[in-house]
């Protein structure tokens, strides 16, 4: 159909205005300066939330020990707290939450995703002579399989490039006592295997050229009921190529219950994870709030909560990419209650989920799009009121790598 001359002139004028108008969310040009921008890379960091407060059984057992309890008292405290914790895992209903998380990924379409707390809950027969031995093998919830299924149902196909096995802990779970005949009929051992995972979108042009996994040398270990429970953490990485461009993507989950341990892990991360000849993008639940400089001396810490973050952005030379996009207060990602059914979003009051980047020259990357996911009341499941996680996700589109 032939256009009128007036419409053609108007179209040309509008096109000129569009070209002359800066983007609403334009940020710094990044390391490429005036060169043509690189093809963007969209990355996401997402803590799935393991489903309950894993600290409860440990704290209950330690309190019984500190109170002078016998081995039996400590065992009962551990088992009762494990029972309560495992019941909350059912309540926080990962199959429902996985659908919400898959919706986030569908909307934001990341090329690479760093997942933390990809829990695998299992159970087996009660073994009071093998407390702490992780051998239960009947699956209750496999968060990775459930999330991948939820994504596939939405037409989103992702592959786990690296699965990092982390803490693998098991404990007795029952009510009453096996020593006086009052133990509940559903007594069993409960096992939790924690994993961190890197996902890649199948349709992405990125080609994997290498990958690796590393468990930190410094981890939280707690002696309980005659056994030592180790809460291993680590990092995993994948090298990818898009044409001539190469990049390393690293995912980690630092210690939550000690800033000193988190800082030691961050030091080890910086020594081994980044590439020196290409850009490294590092995503994490860093469990380190850059605005929290308090020191928890009650647990023997000597460093502030911000120490791990300060190491990564200081001597590590990484740029906190969210801050090149928006103020810190627009990026709160953490703080909901254990049952993740909070009526409001007020619990999201600090930021510990991060996307960092460092080019081979030591500069950051340009960001032309950013979003925190899962932190608005509308993100909840309408039937149960559950949030996707006790964390929000962070998605950034990066240029200049």
Short mmCIF file of C-alpha atoms in Angstrom, two decimals:
data_model
loop_
_atom_site.label_atom_id
_atom_site.label_comp_id
_atom_site.label_asym_id
_atom_site.label_seq_id
_atom_site.Cartn_x
_atom_site.Cartn_y
_atom_site.Cartn_z
CA UNK A 1 0.00 0.00 0.00
CA UNK A 2 1.34 3.45 -0.95
CA UNK A 3 1.99 5.78 2.01
CA UNK A 4 1.07 9.44 1.92
CA UNK A 5 3.98 11.93 1.79
CA UNK A 6 2.86 13.40 5.14
CA UNK A 7 3.06 10.02 6.89
CA UNK A 8 6.50 9.37 5.43
CA UNK A 9 7.80 12.72 6.71
CA UNK A 10 6.31 12.09 10.16
CA UNK A 11 7.88 8.63 10.30
CA UNK A 12 11.29 10.03 9.42
CA UNK A 13 10.99 12.73 12.06
CA UNK A 14 9.97 10.19 14.73
CA UNK A 15 12.86 7.91 13.80
CA UNK A 16 15.27 10.81 14.13
CA UNK A 17 13.91 11.70 17.54
CA UNK A 18 14.18 8.09 18.67
CA UNK A 19 17.81 7.93 17.63
CA UNK A 20 18.58 11.21 19.33
CA UNK A 21 16.89 10.32 22.62
CA UNK A 22 19.06 8.45 25.19
CA UNK A 23 17.70 5.20 26.61
CA UNK A 24 15.78 5.63 29.83
CA UNK A 25 18.17 3.33 31.70
CA UNK A 26 21.44 4.11 29.91
CA UNK A 27 24.57 3.52 31.98
CA UNK A 28 28.32 3.94 31.46
CA UNK A 29 29.83 2.84 28.15
CA UNK A 30 31.97 0.15 29.79
CA UNK A 31 35.39 -0.94 28.62
CA UNK A 32 34.57 -0.72 24.94
CA UNK A 33 34.09 3.06 25.06
CA UNK A 34 33.06 4.30 21.63
CA UNK A 35 33.28 0.92 19.90
CA UNK A 36 30.19 -0.96 18.83
CA UNK A 37 28.62 -2.67 21.87
CA UNK A 38 29.20 -6.40 22.26
CA UNK A 39 26.35 -8.86 22.01
CA UNK A 40 24.69 -8.78 25.43
CA UNK A 41 24.85 -11.60 27.96
CA UNK A 42 22.00 -12.02 30.45
CA UNK A 43 22.92 -13.65 33.76
CA UNK A 44 20.95 -14.51 36.86
CA UNK A 45 21.77 -15.45 40.43
CA UNK A 46 19.01 -17.31 42.27
CA UNK A 47 18.89 -18.82 45.74
CA UNK A 48 16.09 -21.42 45.70
CA UNK A 49 15.82 -21.65 49.53
CA UNK A 50 16.26 -25.13 50.92
CA UNK A 51 12.85 -24.98 52.59
CA UNK A 52 13.53 -24.49 56.31
CA UNK A 53 16.08 -23.19 58.81
CA UNK A 54 18.80 -25.84 58.74
CA UNK A 55 20.37 -24.20 61.77
CA UNK A 56 17.53 -25.33 64.07
CA UNK A 57 18.67 -28.94 64.68
CA UNK A 58 22.29 -27.87 65.21
CA UNK A 59 21.34 -25.12 67.65
CA UNK A 60 19.02 -27.45 69.56
CA UNK A 61 21.75 -30.07 69.96
CA UNK A 62 24.36 -27.48 70.94
CA UNK A 63 22.00 -25.98 73.52
CA UNK A 64 21.45 -29.43 75.05
CA UNK A 65 25.22 -29.97 75.17
CA UNK A 66 25.84 -26.57 76.71
CA UNK A 67 23.17 -27.25 79.32
CA UNK A 68 25.03 -30.31 80.53
CA UNK A 69 22.70 -32.79 78.87
CA UNK A 70 23.64 -36.43 78.42
CA UNK A 71 24.25 -37.98 75.01
CA UNK A 72 20.65 -39.14 75.10
CA UNK A 73 19.45 -35.60 75.82
CA UNK A 74 21.49 -34.25 72.91
CA UNK A 75 20.22 -36.96 70.57
CA UNK A 76 16.60 -36.27 71.51
CA UNK A 77 17.06 -32.52 71.02
CA UNK A 78 18.60 -33.13 67.60
CA UNK A 79 15.87 -35.55 66.51
CA UNK A 80 12.97 -33.39 67.68
CA UNK A 81 14.38 -30.29 65.98
CA UNK A 82 15.06 -32.23 62.78
CA UNK A 83 11.46 -33.44 62.82
CA UNK A 84 10.18 -29.86 63.15
CA UNK A 85 12.51 -28.64 60.42
CA UNK A 86 11.51 -31.36 58.00
CA UNK A 87 7.82 -30.56 58.56
CA UNK A 88 8.47 -26.96 57.54
CA UNK A 89 10.07 -28.20 54.31
CA UNK A 90 6.70 -29.74 53.43
CA UNK A 91 4.95 -26.51 54.40
CA UNK A 92 7.15 -24.37 52.16
CA UNK A 93 6.19 -26.64 49.27
CA UNK A 94 8.95 -26.50 46.69
CA UNK A 95 6.83 -27.95 43.86
CA UNK A 96 4.66 -24.83 44.14
CA UNK A 97 7.61 -22.48 44.50
CA UNK A 98 9.42 -24.11 41.57
CA UNK A 99 6.62 -22.94 39.30
CA UNK A 100 7.09 -19.38 40.51
CA UNK A 101 10.85 -19.60 39.99
CA UNK A 102 10.37 -21.03 36.50
CA UNK A 103 8.06 -18.12 35.70
CA UNK A 104 10.84 -15.71 36.71
CA UNK A 105 13.32 -17.43 34.41
CA UNK A 106 10.82 -17.50 31.55
CA UNK A 107 10.20 -13.76 31.89
CA UNK A 108 13.86 -12.76 32.12
CA UNK A 109 15.35 -15.36 29.73
CA UNK A 110 18.90 -15.54 31.17
CA UNK A 111 21.67 -17.22 29.20
CA UNK A 112 23.39 -18.45 32.38
CA UNK A 113 21.95 -18.98 35.86
CA UNK A 114 23.83 -19.53 39.10
CA UNK A 115 21.62 -21.44 41.55
CA UNK A 116 22.25 -21.82 45.27
CA UNK A 117 20.50 -24.08 47.84
CA UNK A 118 19.46 -26.61 45.23
CA UNK A 119 18.37 -29.01 47.95
CA UNK A 120 17.93 -32.76 47.68
CA UNK A 121 15.85 -34.08 50.57
CA UNK A 122 15.87 -37.81 51.22
CA UNK A 123 14.89 -40.19 54.01
CA UNK A 124 15.71 -43.69 55.16
CA UNK A 125 15.27 -46.01 58.16
CA UNK A 126 16.17 -44.69 61.59
CA UNK A 127 19.75 -45.69 62.42
CA UNK A 128 20.62 -44.59 65.95
CA UNK A 129 23.96 -46.38 65.73
CA UNK A 130 24.95 -44.28 62.68
CA UNK A 131 23.96 -40.75 63.64
CA UNK A 132 25.31 -38.31 61.08
CA UNK A 133 26.16 -40.90 58.42
CA UNK A 134 24.57 -39.70 55.14
CA UNK A 135 23.18 -42.88 53.60
CA UNK A 136 19.41 -42.34 53.29
CA UNK A 137 18.43 -42.82 49.64
CA UNK A 138 14.67 -42.39 49.24
CA UNK A 139 14.01 -39.07 47.51
CA UNK A 140 11.36 -36.73 48.86
CA UNK A 141 12.30 -33.55 46.97
CA UNK A 142 14.93 -33.11 44.29
CA UNK A 143 14.87 -29.34 43.73
CA UNK A 144 16.95 -29.50 40.55
CA UNK A 145 14.76 -32.07 38.82
CA UNK A 146 11.59 -30.26 39.90
CA UNK A 147 12.80 -26.88 38.65
CA UNK A 148 13.95 -28.28 35.30
CA UNK A 149 10.56 -29.97 34.86
CA UNK A 150 8.73 -26.72 35.69
CA UNK A 151 10.87 -24.88 33.14
CA UNK A 152 10.24 -27.49 30.46
CA UNK A 153 6.49 -27.25 31.07
CA UNK A 154 6.81 -23.56 30.21
CA UNK A 155 8.81 -24.21 27.08
CA UNK A 156 12.06 -23.15 28.76
CA UNK A 157 14.86 -25.66 28.31
CA UNK A 158 17.95 -25.35 30.48
CA UNK A 159 20.77 -27.78 31.07
CA UNK A 160 22.84 -28.12 34.26
CA UNK A 161 26.42 -27.56 33.11
CA UNK A 162 27.97 -28.00 36.56
CA UNK A 163 26.39 -29.50 39.69
CA UNK A 164 28.48 -28.81 42.76
CA UNK A 165 27.72 -31.16 45.65
CA UNK A 166 28.11 -29.35 48.93
CA UNK A 167 26.98 -30.16 52.49
CA UNK A 168 25.62 -33.69 52.85
CA UNK A 169 24.10 -34.09 56.31
CA UNK A 170 21.78 -36.59 57.94
CA UNK A 171 20.13 -36.89 61.32
CA UNK A 172 17.42 -38.75 63.23
CA UNK A 173 13.89 -37.38 63.05
CA UNK A 174 11.16 -38.37 65.48
CA UNK A 175 8.84 -37.24 68.24
CA UNK A 176 8.85 -38.77 71.71
CA UNK A 177 11.70 -41.09 72.62
CA UNK A 178 12.90 -44.51 71.46
CA UNK A 179 14.17 -45.11 74.98
CA UNK A 180 10.82 -45.11 76.79
CA UNK A 181 8.44 -46.39 74.11
CA UNK A 182 6.91 -42.99 73.24
CA UNK A 183 8.55 -42.52 69.84
CA UNK A 184 6.20 -41.62 66.98
CA UNK A 185 5.44 -44.14 64.27
CA UNK A 186 7.01 -41.97 61.54
CA UNK A 187 10.54 -42.07 62.99
CA UNK A 188 13.24 -42.02 60.31
CA UNK A 189 16.57 -40.55 59.29
CA UNK A 190 16.40 -37.35 57.23
CA UNK A 191 19.13 -36.43 54.78
CA UNK A 192 19.83 -33.09 53.11
CA UNK A 193 22.31 -32.79 50.26
CA UNK A 194 23.02 -29.20 49.26
CA UNK A 195 24.08 -28.36 45.71
CA UNK A 196 25.02 -25.25 43.78
CA UNK A 197 24.32 -25.43 40.06
CA UNK A 198 25.09 -23.52 36.88
CA UNK A 199 22.35 -23.71 34.25
CA UNK A 200 22.71 -22.74 30.59
CA UNK A 201 19.80 -21.99 28.31
CA UNK A 202 19.78 -24.58 25.52
CA UNK A 203 18.87 -22.04 22.85
CA UNK A 204 21.72 -19.71 23.82
CA UNK A 205 24.52 -19.22 21.31
CA UNK A 206 27.05 -19.79 24.07
CA UNK A 207 29.30 -22.81 23.62
CA UNK A 208 30.79 -24.45 26.72
CA UNK A 209 34.56 -24.91 26.45
CA UNK A 210 35.40 -25.97 30.01
CA UNK A 211 34.07 -26.21 33.53
CA UNK A 212 35.14 -27.04 37.07
CA UNK A 213 34.06 -27.42 40.68
CA UNK A 214 35.87 -26.72 43.95
CA UNK A 215 35.01 -27.26 47.63
CA UNK A 216 36.45 -24.69 50.03
CA UNK A 217 39.13 -25.73 52.49
CA UNK A 218 37.53 -23.60 55.23
CA UNK A 219 34.00 -24.63 56.16
CA UNK A 220 31.71 -24.61 59.16
CA UNK A 221 32.02 -27.81 61.22
CA UNK A 222 29.94 -28.53 64.32
CA UNK A 223 30.45 -31.44 66.76
CA UNK A 224 27.01 -32.83 67.61
CA UNK A 225 25.96 -36.05 69.35
CA UNK A 226 29.36 -37.65 69.00
CA UNK A 227 29.67 -36.78 65.29
CA UNK A 228 31.03 -33.79 63.41
CA UNK A 229 28.64 -32.19 60.95
CA UNK A 230 30.47 -30.39 58.15
CA UNK A 231 28.65 -27.77 56.10
CA UNK A 232 30.80 -27.75 52.97
CA UNK A 233 30.58 -24.88 50.51
CA UNK A 234 32.44 -24.13 47.30
CA UNK A 235 32.34 -22.60 43.85
CA UNK A 236 31.84 -23.90 40.33
CA UNK A 237 32.70 -22.29 37.01
CA UNK A 238 32.07 -22.65 33.31
CA UNK A 239 34.03 -21.18 30.39
CA UNK A 240 31.88 -20.20 27.42
CA UNK A 241 32.51 -18.82 23.95
CA UNK A 242 30.28 -16.84 21.61
CA UNK A 243 32.15 -16.48 18.36
CA UNK A 244 35.48 -14.88 19.22
CA UNK A 245 34.33 -13.73 22.64
CA UNK A 246 35.21 -15.79 25.70
CA UNK A 247 33.99 -15.51 29.27
CA UNK A 248 34.17 -17.35 32.58
CA UNK A 249 31.01 -17.60 34.70
CA UNK A 250 31.45 -18.44 38.40
CA UNK A 251 28.78 -19.28 40.98
CA UNK A 252 29.26 -19.55 44.75
CA UNK A 253 27.41 -19.56 48.07
CA UNK A 254 29.48 -18.27 50.97
CA UNK A 255 29.02 -19.20 54.64
CA UNK A 256 25.96 -17.66 56.30
CA UNK A 257 26.78 -18.16 59.98
CA UNK A 258 30.28 -16.70 60.25
CA UNK A 259 31.75 -13.63 58.55
CA UNK A 260 35.24 -14.92 59.30
CA UNK A 261 34.57 -18.18 57.45
CA UNK A 262 32.85 -16.33 54.59
CA UNK A 263 35.89 -14.06 54.25
CA UNK A 264 38.27 -17.05 54.21
CA UNK A 265 36.14 -18.63 51.49
CA UNK A 266 36.12 -15.37 49.50
CA UNK A 267 39.91 -15.26 49.71
CA UNK A 268 40.11 -18.82 48.36
CA UNK A 269 37.58 -17.94 45.67
CA UNK A 270 39.65 -15.00 44.47
CA UNK A 271 42.79 -17.12 44.37
CA UNK A 272 41.33 -19.89 42.25
CA UNK A 273 38.13 -18.99 40.43
CA UNK A 274 38.68 -15.93 38.18
CA UNK A 275 40.23 -16.17 34.73
CA UNK A 276 43.17 -13.86 34.01
CA UNK A 277 42.90 -13.78 30.21
CA UNK A 278 39.18 -13.09 29.80
CA UNK A 279 36.23 -11.52 31.57
CA UNK A 280 34.96 -13.25 34.70
CA UNK A 281 31.35 -12.84 35.80
CA UNK A 282 30.83 -13.94 39.40
CA UNK A 283 27.36 -14.49 40.85
CA UNK A 284 26.64 -15.47 44.40
CA UNK A 285 24.62 -15.56 47.50
CA UNK A 286 27.58 -13.95 49.24
CA UNK A 287 25.95 -13.76 52.69
CA UNK A 288 27.84 -10.48 53.04
CA UNK A 289 25.92 -7.22 53.28
CA UNK A 290 28.10 -4.32 52.08
CA UNK A 291 26.21 -1.93 54.36
CA UNK A 292 26.55 -4.06 57.49
CA UNK A 293 29.86 -3.43 59.23
CA UNK A 294 28.93 -5.03 62.55
CA UNK A 295 31.02 -7.86 64.04
CA UNK A 296 29.28 -10.80 65.73
CA UNK A 297 31.67 -11.39 68.59
CA UNK A 298 29.19 -13.78 70.24
CA UNK A 299 30.27 -16.50 67.80
CA UNK A 300 33.94 -15.53 67.86
CA UNK A 301 33.98 -13.53 64.64
CA UNK A 302 36.63 -10.85 64.27
CA UNK A 303 35.55 -9.48 60.88
CA UNK A 304 32.46 -7.46 59.92
CA UNK A 305 29.56 -8.90 57.96
CA UNK A 306 30.73 -6.88 54.94
CA UNK A 307 34.21 -8.48 54.89
CA UNK A 308 33.66 -10.96 52.04
CA UNK A 309 32.05 -8.30 49.84
CA UNK A 310 34.88 -5.90 50.64
CA UNK A 311 37.45 -8.50 49.59
CA UNK A 312 35.71 -9.22 46.27
CA UNK A 313 35.31 -5.56 45.32
CA UNK A 314 38.62 -4.49 46.90
CA UNK A 315 41.64 -6.69 46.33
CA UNK A 316 39.60 -8.89 43.98
CA UNK A 317 39.03 -5.96 41.63
CA UNK A 318 35.44 -6.92 40.82
CA UNK A 319 32.73 -4.38 40.03
CA UNK A 320 29.38 -4.72 41.80
CA UNK A 321 27.34 -4.60 38.61
CA UNK A 322 24.01 -3.85 40.28
CA UNK A 323 25.37 -0.51 41.45
CA UNK A 324 26.17 0.47 37.87
CA UNK A 325 22.49 0.01 37.16
CA UNK A 326 20.55 1.19 40.20
CA UNK A 327 20.96 2.27 43.85
CA UNK A 328 21.54 -0.39 46.48
CA UNK A 329 18.09 0.20 47.99
CA UNK A 330 16.47 -0.88 44.72
CA UNK A 331 18.26 -4.20 44.95
CA UNK A 332 17.23 -5.65 48.33
CA UNK A 333 17.13 -9.42 47.99
CA UNK A 334 17.00 -11.03 51.42
CA UNK A 335 15.19 -11.23 54.70
CA UNK A 336 11.90 -13.15 54.51
CA UNK A 337 10.76 -15.47 57.29
CA UNK A 338 11.43 -19.19 57.41
CA UNK A 339 7.94 -20.10 56.23
CA UNK A 340 8.12 -17.71 53.23
CA UNK A 341 4.45 -16.82 53.54
CA UNK A 342 5.00 -13.25 54.73
CA UNK A 343 1.97 -11.02 54.04
CA UNK A 344 4.13 -8.15 52.76
CA UNK A 345 7.53 -7.60 51.14
CA UNK A 346 8.85 -5.70 54.17
CA UNK A 347 11.24 -8.55 55.00
CA UNK A 348 13.36 -7.78 51.96
CA UNK A 349 15.60 -5.27 53.69
CA UNK A 350 19.20 -5.96 52.67
CA UNK A 351 21.29 -7.10 49.72
CA UNK A 352 23.50 -10.20 49.72
CA UNK A 353 22.78 -11.66 46.26
CA UNK A 354 25.28 -10.21 43.81
CA UNK A 355 26.50 -10.10 40.24
CA UNK A 356 30.15 -9.04 39.92
CA UNK A 357 32.31 -8.69 36.83
CA UNK A 358 35.96 -8.07 35.99
CA UNK A 359 37.48 -7.90 32.52
CA UNK A 360 41.03 -9.03 31.82
CA UNK A 361 41.96 -5.35 32.07
CA UNK A 362 40.36 -5.07 35.50
CA UNK A 363 37.32 -2.97 34.58
CA UNK A 364 33.63 -3.69 34.97
CA UNK A 365 30.97 -4.26 32.32
CA UNK A 366 28.17 -2.09 31.02
CA UNK A 367 24.64 -2.94 32.17
CA UNK A 368 21.72 -2.05 29.93
CA UNK A 369 18.96 -3.92 31.76
CA UNK A 370 18.49 -5.09 35.34
CA UNK A 371 15.83 -6.56 37.58
CA UNK A 372 15.32 -8.07 41.03
CA UNK A 373 12.81 -10.93 40.79
CA UNK A 374 10.50 -12.53 43.31
CA UNK A 375 10.24 -9.59 45.74
CA UNK A 376 6.86 -8.07 44.83
CA UNK A 377 3.60 -9.23 46.48
CA UNK A 378 2.31 -10.19 43.04
CA UNK A 379 5.15 -12.73 42.74
CA UNK A 380 3.55 -14.93 45.43
CA UNK A 381 1.48 -18.02 44.74
CA UNK A 382 -2.16 -16.89 45.00
CA UNK A 383 -3.34 -20.16 46.50
CA UNK A 384 -0.79 -20.69 49.26
CA UNK A 385 0.62 -17.18 49.72
CA UNK A 386 4.14 -18.61 49.34
CA UNK A 387 6.92 -16.48 47.90
CA UNK A 388 9.26 -18.09 45.35
CA UNK A 389 12.09 -18.08 47.91
CA UNK A 390 13.30 -16.25 50.99
CA UNK A 391 15.64 -14.43 48.57
CA UNK A 392 15.04 -12.40 45.46
CA UNK A 393 16.85 -13.14 42.25
CA UNK A 394 19.09 -10.70 40.41
CA UNK A 395 19.10 -10.55 36.60
CA UNK A 396 21.43 -8.26 34.64
CA UNK A 397 22.10 -7.87 30.95
CA UNK A 398 25.79 -7.20 30.49
CA UNK A 399 27.73 -5.74 27.58
CA UNK A 400 31.39 -5.29 26.77
CA UNK A 401 32.80 -8.63 27.83
#
